[in-house]
């Protein structure tokens, strides 16, 4: 599994991690097995949030990593409605309890909200000083919001911006990704398969994807993940509710695409115009 340094943290983590959104609706035993098998395969970056299942998914992740906490780079998120200074501290404490751990490796503000960023970041820095989190970042921040966050948090403080990014939604490449590159901020792509919008095999673009996959003797989903990883700051966190799916995702970690492959995918899945709005789910 290829590893890259996450933003300005100096810590190398796998380029393919594990997302857990909506795991509360899946079979718990199968999800726990998938997470554990994913860790075995090198996907040690595990992402969750207090919002997911109102804490149920954090509890599931806690069960999955029991006895293996030191192997894992663990991330969670605070809801914007909880992101006052005291609310952030309390939310982090709840997440730690659900996850059965004494620290988070990465703590994110889930999306911009009404509480001043100054309060949220002050809480993040105090949590870091207490050893309850190692690094902090943001999620679903557009260019203007991220620029403001950088100015408030300080240079090289924000570890990452977690955003929607997949073959059919490349809007972040216009402004958000270049801004992250300039400031040493990692880009973590959530829903990298499009959350139900993966290219249909019979579509023109889907046939291009299948052709490249066949040439590499891999699956179209592995090609899709690798395409998103072609720029250095990016990481992906696909969800897998089964061990087989987890192992399929992990195999993208060592895949390499040629310049011709990338050019074909760029043409098949065009960037499109800058709509000026950050896409989210």
Coordinates of C-alpha atoms in Angstrom, one line a residue:
X1 CA 0.0 0.0 0.0
X2 CA 1.5 3.3 -1.1
X3 CA 1.8 5.9 1.7
X4 CA 2.0 9.7 1.6
X5 CA 2.5 12.3 4.2
X6 CA -0.8 13.9 5.2
X7 CA -0.5 17.6 4.6
X8 CA 1.9 19.3 7.0
X9 CA 1.7 16.7 9.7
X10 CA 4.8 14.8 8.7
X11 CA 2.9 11.6 9.2
X12 CA 2.7 9.1 6.3
X13 CA -0.6 7.3 6.0
X14 CA -2.0 5.0 3.3
X15 CA -3.4 6.6 0.2
X16 CA -6.5 4.4 0.4
X17 CA -8.3 4.5 3.7
X18 CA -11.7 3.4 5.0
X19 CA -14.8 5.5 5.1
X20 CA -17.8 4.5 7.4
X21 CA -20.7 6.8 6.4
X22 CA -24.0 5.0 6.6
X23 CA -22.5 1.8 8.2
X24 CA -25.3 1.9 10.7
X25 CA -27.7 0.6 8.1
X26 CA -25.4 -2.3 7.1
X27 CA -24.8 -5.6 8.9
X28 CA -22.6 -4.8 11.9
X29 CA -20.6 -8.1 11.9
X30 CA -19.8 -7.8 8.2
X31 CA -18.7 -4.2 8.6
X32 CA -16.4 -5.0 11.6
X33 CA -14.9 -7.8 9.5
X34 CA -14.5 -5.5 6.5
X35 CA -12.7 -2.9 8.7
X36 CA -10.4 -5.5 10.2
X37 CA -9.6 -7.1 6.9
X38 CA -9.0 -3.6 5.5
X39 CA -6.5 -2.9 8.3
X40 CA -4.7 -6.2 7.4
X41 CA -4.5 -5.0 3.8
X42 CA -2.9 -1.7 4.8
X43 CA -5.9 0.6 5.0
X44 CA -5.1 1.8 8.4
X45 CA -6.6 5.3 8.0
X46 CA -10.2 4.9 9.3
X47 CA -12.6 7.9 9.1
X48 CA -15.9 8.3 11.0
X49 CA -18.0 11.1 12.6
X50 CA -20.2 11.7 15.5
X51 CA -23.1 12.3 13.0
X52 CA -22.9 8.8 11.5
X53 CA -25.8 6.9 13.1
X54 CA -25.7 9.5 15.9
X55 CA -22.7 7.8 17.4
X56 CA -23.6 4.2 16.4
X57 CA -20.9 4.1 13.7
X58 CA -18.2 5.4 16.1
X59 CA -19.2 2.6 18.5
X60 CA -18.9 0.1 15.6
X61 CA -15.5 1.3 14.7
X62 CA -14.5 1.1 18.3
X63 CA -15.4 -2.6 18.3
X64 CA -13.5 -3.1 15.0
X65 CA -10.2 -1.6 16.2
X66 CA -10.3 -3.1 19.7
X67 CA -6.8 -4.4 20.4
X68 CA -5.4 -2.7 17.3
X69 CA -5.7 1.0 18.1
X70 CA -1.9 1.6 17.7
X71 CA -2.1 0.3 14.1
X72 CA -4.7 2.8 13.1
X73 CA -4.7 6.4 12.0
X74 CA -8.2 7.3 13.4
X75 CA -10.2 10.3 12.3
X76 CA -13.6 11.7 13.4
X77 CA -15.6 14.9 13.0
X78 CA -17.5 17.3 15.1
X79 CA -20.9 18.5 13.9
X80 CA -21.1 22.3 13.2
X81 CA -24.0 22.6 15.6
X82 CA -21.7 21.4 18.4
X83 CA -18.6 23.4 17.3
X84 CA -18.6 26.1 19.9
X85 CA -15.5 26.0 22.2
X86 CA -17.2 24.0 25.0
X87 CA -19.3 22.0 22.5
X88 CA -16.3 20.9 20.6
X89 CA -14.5 19.7 23.8
X90 CA -17.7 17.8 24.9
X91 CA -18.2 16.3 21.4
X92 CA -14.6 15.1 21.3
X93 CA -15.0 13.4 24.7
X94 CA -18.1 11.6 23.5
X95 CA -16.4 10.4 20.4
X96 CA -13.4 9.1 22.4
X97 CA -15.8 7.2 24.6
X98 CA -17.7 5.7 21.7
X99 CA -14.5 4.8 19.9
X100 CA -13.0 3.3 23.1
X101 CA -9.8 5.3 22.8
X102 CA -7.9 8.0 24.6
X103 CA -7.0 10.0 21.5
X104 CA -7.9 10.8 17.9
X105 CA -5.2 11.1 15.2
X106 CA -7.3 13.6 13.3
X107 CA -10.3 15.7 14.3
X108 CA -12.3 17.6 11.7
X109 CA -15.1 20.2 11.6
X110 CA -17.7 18.4 9.5
X111 CA -18.8 21.5 7.5
X112 CA -18.8 25.2 8.0
X113 CA -21.4 26.3 10.6
X114 CA -22.7 29.2 12.7
X115 CA -20.1 29.0 15.5
X116 CA -17.0 31.2 14.9
X117 CA -14.1 29.2 13.6
X118 CA -11.9 31.0 16.2
X119 CA -13.8 29.0 18.9
X120 CA -13.6 25.7 17.1
X121 CA -9.9 26.0 16.4
X122 CA -9.2 27.2 19.9
X123 CA -10.9 24.0 21.1
X124 CA -8.9 21.9 18.6
X125 CA -5.6 23.4 19.8
X126 CA -6.5 22.8 23.5
X127 CA -7.5 19.2 22.7
X128 CA -4.2 18.8 21.0
X129 CA -2.3 20.2 24.0
X130 CA -4.1 17.7 26.2
X131 CA -3.1 14.8 23.9
X132 CA -6.7 14.0 23.0
X133 CA -6.1 14.8 19.3
X134 CA -2.9 14.9 17.3
X135 CA -4.0 17.0 14.3
X136 CA -7.1 18.8 13.1
X137 CA -8.7 19.8 9.8
X138 CA -11.9 20.7 8.1
X139 CA -14.4 19.1 5.7
X140 CA -16.6 20.5 2.9
X141 CA -14.9 23.8 2.9
X142 CA -14.8 25.7 -0.4
X143 CA -12.0 28.0 -1.5
X144 CA -13.2 31.1 0.3
X145 CA -14.1 29.2 3.5
X146 CA -10.7 27.4 3.5
X147 CA -8.8 30.6 2.9
X148 CA -10.6 32.1 6.0
X149 CA -9.8 29.0 8.0
X150 CA -6.1 29.1 7.1
X151 CA -6.0 32.8 8.2
X152 CA -7.6 32.0 11.5
X153 CA -5.8 28.7 12.4
X154 CA -2.4 29.8 11.2
X155 CA 0.0 28.5 8.6
X156 CA 0.4 24.7 8.4
X157 CA -2.1 24.1 11.1
X158 CA -4.9 22.6 9.0
X159 CA -4.0 19.0 8.1
X160 CA -6.6 18.3 5.5
X161 CA -9.9 19.3 3.8
X162 CA -12.2 16.3 3.3
X163 CA -14.4 16.9 0.2
X164 CA -16.6 15.1 -2.3
X165 CA -14.5 13.9 -5.2
X166 CA -15.2 11.2 -7.8
X167 CA -15.0 10.6 -11.6
X168 CA -18.3 12.4 -12.3
X169 CA -17.6 15.2 -9.8
X170 CA -14.3 16.9 -10.2
X171 CA -15.2 20.4 -9.3
X172 CA -12.6 20.6 -6.5
X173 CA -9.9 20.6 -9.2
X174 CA -10.8 24.2 -10.2
X175 CA -10.0 26.0 -7.0
X176 CA -10.0 23.9 -3.9
X177 CA -7.4 21.4 -4.8
X178 CA -4.9 24.1 -6.1
X179 CA -5.4 26.0 -2.9
X180 CA -4.7 22.9 -0.8
X181 CA -1.5 22.3 -2.9
X182 CA -0.3 25.8 -2.3
X183 CA -0.8 25.6 1.5
X184 CA 0.4 22.0 2.1
X185 CA -3.1 20.8 3.0
X186 CA -4.1 17.2 2.2
X187 CA -7.3 16.5 0.2
X188 CA -9.3 13.5 1.4
X189 CA -11.9 12.4 -1.1
X190 CA -15.1 11.0 0.4
X191 CA -17.6 9.0 -1.6
X192 CA -15.0 8.4 -4.3
X193 CA -17.4 6.0 -6.1
X194 CA -20.0 8.7 -6.4
X195 CA -22.4 7.3 -3.7
X196 CA -24.6 5.5 -6.3
X197 CA -23.4 7.4 -9.3
X198 CA -20.6 5.1 -10.4
X199 CA -20.4 5.0 -14.3
X200 CA -22.6 2.5 -15.8
X201 CA -20.7 -0.3 -17.7
X202 CA -22.7 0.3 -20.8
X203 CA -22.1 4.0 -21.0
X204 CA -19.4 5.5 -23.3
X205 CA -17.3 6.6 -20.3
X206 CA -18.0 3.3 -18.5
X207 CA -16.6 1.4 -21.5
X208 CA -13.4 3.5 -21.4
X209 CA -13.0 2.7 -17.7
X210 CA -13.6 -1.0 -18.2
X211 CA -11.1 -1.1 -21.1
X212 CA -8.3 0.5 -18.9
X213 CA -9.2 -1.9 -16.0
X214 CA -9.0 -4.9 -18.3
X215 CA -5.6 -3.8 -19.6
X216 CA -4.3 -3.7 -16.0
X217 CA -6.2 -6.9 -14.9
X218 CA -8.0 -5.0 -12.2
X219 CA -11.5 -3.7 -11.5
X220 CA -13.0 -0.4 -12.8
X221 CA -13.4 0.7 -9.2
X222 CA -9.7 0.3 -8.6
X223 CA -9.0 2.4 -11.7
X224 CA -11.4 5.1 -10.4
X225 CA -9.6 5.3 -7.1
X226 CA -6.2 5.5 -8.6
X227 CA -7.3 8.3 -11.0
X228 CA -8.3 10.4 -8.0
X229 CA -4.9 9.8 -6.4
X230 CA -2.9 11.1 -9.4
X231 CA -2.1 14.4 -7.6
X232 CA 0.1 14.3 -4.6
X233 CA -2.1 15.8 -1.9
X234 CA -5.0 13.4 -2.4
X235 CA -6.2 10.5 -0.4
X236 CA -9.4 8.4 -0.8
X237 CA -11.7 6.9 1.9
X238 CA -14.1 4.5 0.2
X239 CA -16.6 2.6 2.3
X240 CA -16.7 -1.2 2.3
X241 CA -19.4 -3.1 4.1
X242 CA -17.9 -6.5 3.2
X243 CA -14.4 -8.0 3.4
X244 CA -14.3 -8.6 -0.4
X245 CA -15.1 -5.0 -1.2
X246 CA -12.5 -3.8 1.3
X247 CA -9.8 -6.0 -0.3
X248 CA -10.8 -4.7 -3.7
X249 CA -10.4 -1.1 -2.5
X250 CA -7.0 -1.9 -0.9
X251 CA -5.6 -3.2 -4.2
X252 CA -5.8 0.3 -5.7
X253 CA -3.1 1.4 -3.3
X254 CA -0.3 0.0 -5.4
X255 CA -1.8 0.4 -8.8
X256 CA -0.1 2.7 -11.3
X257 CA -1.7 4.4 -14.3
X258 CA 0.2 5.5 -17.4
X259 CA 0.0 9.0 -18.8
X260 CA -2.1 7.6 -21.6
X261 CA -4.5 6.0 -19.1
X262 CA -4.9 9.3 -17.3
X263 CA -5.4 11.2 -20.6
X264 CA -8.2 8.8 -21.6
X265 CA -9.9 9.1 -18.3
X266 CA -9.6 12.9 -18.4
X267 CA -11.4 12.9 -21.8
X268 CA -14.0 10.3 -20.7
X269 CA -14.8 12.1 -17.5
X270 CA -14.3 15.8 -18.3
X271 CA -13.7 18.4 -15.6
X272 CA -16.4 20.7 -16.7
X273 CA -16.8 24.4 -16.0
X274 CA -16.2 26.0 -12.6
X275 CA -19.7 26.3 -11.2
X276 CA -18.4 28.3 -8.2
X277 CA -20.2 26.0 -5.7
X278 CA -18.5 23.2 -3.7
X279 CA -20.5 19.9 -4.2
X280 CA -21.4 18.0 -1.1
X281 CA -23.6 15.1 -0.1

